[in-house]
């Protein structure tokens, strides 16, 4: 398929007249007619504008490969594509909200046990808590395990909030999209 045939094909897919396309590109209708009849070719600058207006890549316009023919049942119009794109944008926002909710829940599951564990171990608060004297009687390995668990919980909480606060919306979208 020639460049002119492709311009005509994609123009019709966008439901644009030659006048509408010419107006958006900034040329005369006669220039569009010449392009579509292969009597002349658009300049590089105009080709870029045409590809943006027709929502097609420059590679697709200039390549020698034919446009794939689709059945009418498989054909998705540009308006449908825009609807689907807006639908997926809404899905991204919903996923971002889920990500925020999950990070809040994880944060709570980290902070509450770490506060309770640290407070129980050092002050003997609540049932089953250890007094400082009982903590002192533990072996070196026992103290190490308790302190390691406590520090991992506290450090994990701090890291999750730091990461959450510094992630921009675009980075959250990238994270969500990688999971999907």
mmCIF file of C-alpha atoms in Angstrom, residues 89-105 169 172-173 175-176:
data_model
loop_
_atom_site.group_PDB
_atom_site.id
_atom_site.type_symbol
_atom_site.label_atom_id
_atom_site.label_comp_id
_atom_site.label_asym_id
_atom_site.label_seq_id
_atom_site.Cartn_x
_atom_site.Cartn_y
_atom_site.Cartn_z
ATOM 1 C CA UNK A 89 -6.999 4.709 33.297
ATOM 2 C CA UNK A 90 -9.841 4.265 35.794
ATOM 3 C CA UNK A 91 -8.558 0.760 36.557
ATOM 4 C CA UNK A 92 -5.101 2.205 37.234
ATOM 5 C CA UNK A 93 -6.598 4.684 39.698
ATOM 6 C CA UNK A 94 -8.503 1.889 41.424
ATOM 7 C CA UNK A 95 -5.324 -0.216 41.583
ATOM 8 C CA UNK A 96 -3.446 2.763 43.006
ATOM 9 C CA UNK A 97 -6.081 3.130 45.709
ATOM 10 C CA UNK A 98 -5.781 -0.587 46.463
ATOM 11 C CA UNK A 99 -2.005 -0.158 46.660
ATOM 12 C CA UNK A 100 -2.443 2.711 49.147
ATOM 13 C CA UNK A 101 -4.927 0.661 51.175
ATOM 14 C CA UNK A 102 -2.667 -2.398 51.247
ATOM 15 C CA UNK A 103 0.350 -0.339 52.263
ATOM 16 C CA UNK A 104 -1.700 1.160 55.104
ATOM 17 C CA UNK A 105 -2.817 -2.282 56.292
ATOM 18 C CA UNK A 169 1.861 8.776 40.948
ATOM 19 C CA UNK A 172 2.852 3.895 41.429
ATOM 20 C CA UNK A 173 1.219 3.331 38.036
ATOM 21 C CA UNK A 175 4.360 -0.631 39.938
ATOM 22 C CA UNK A 176 0.697 -1.481 39.469
#
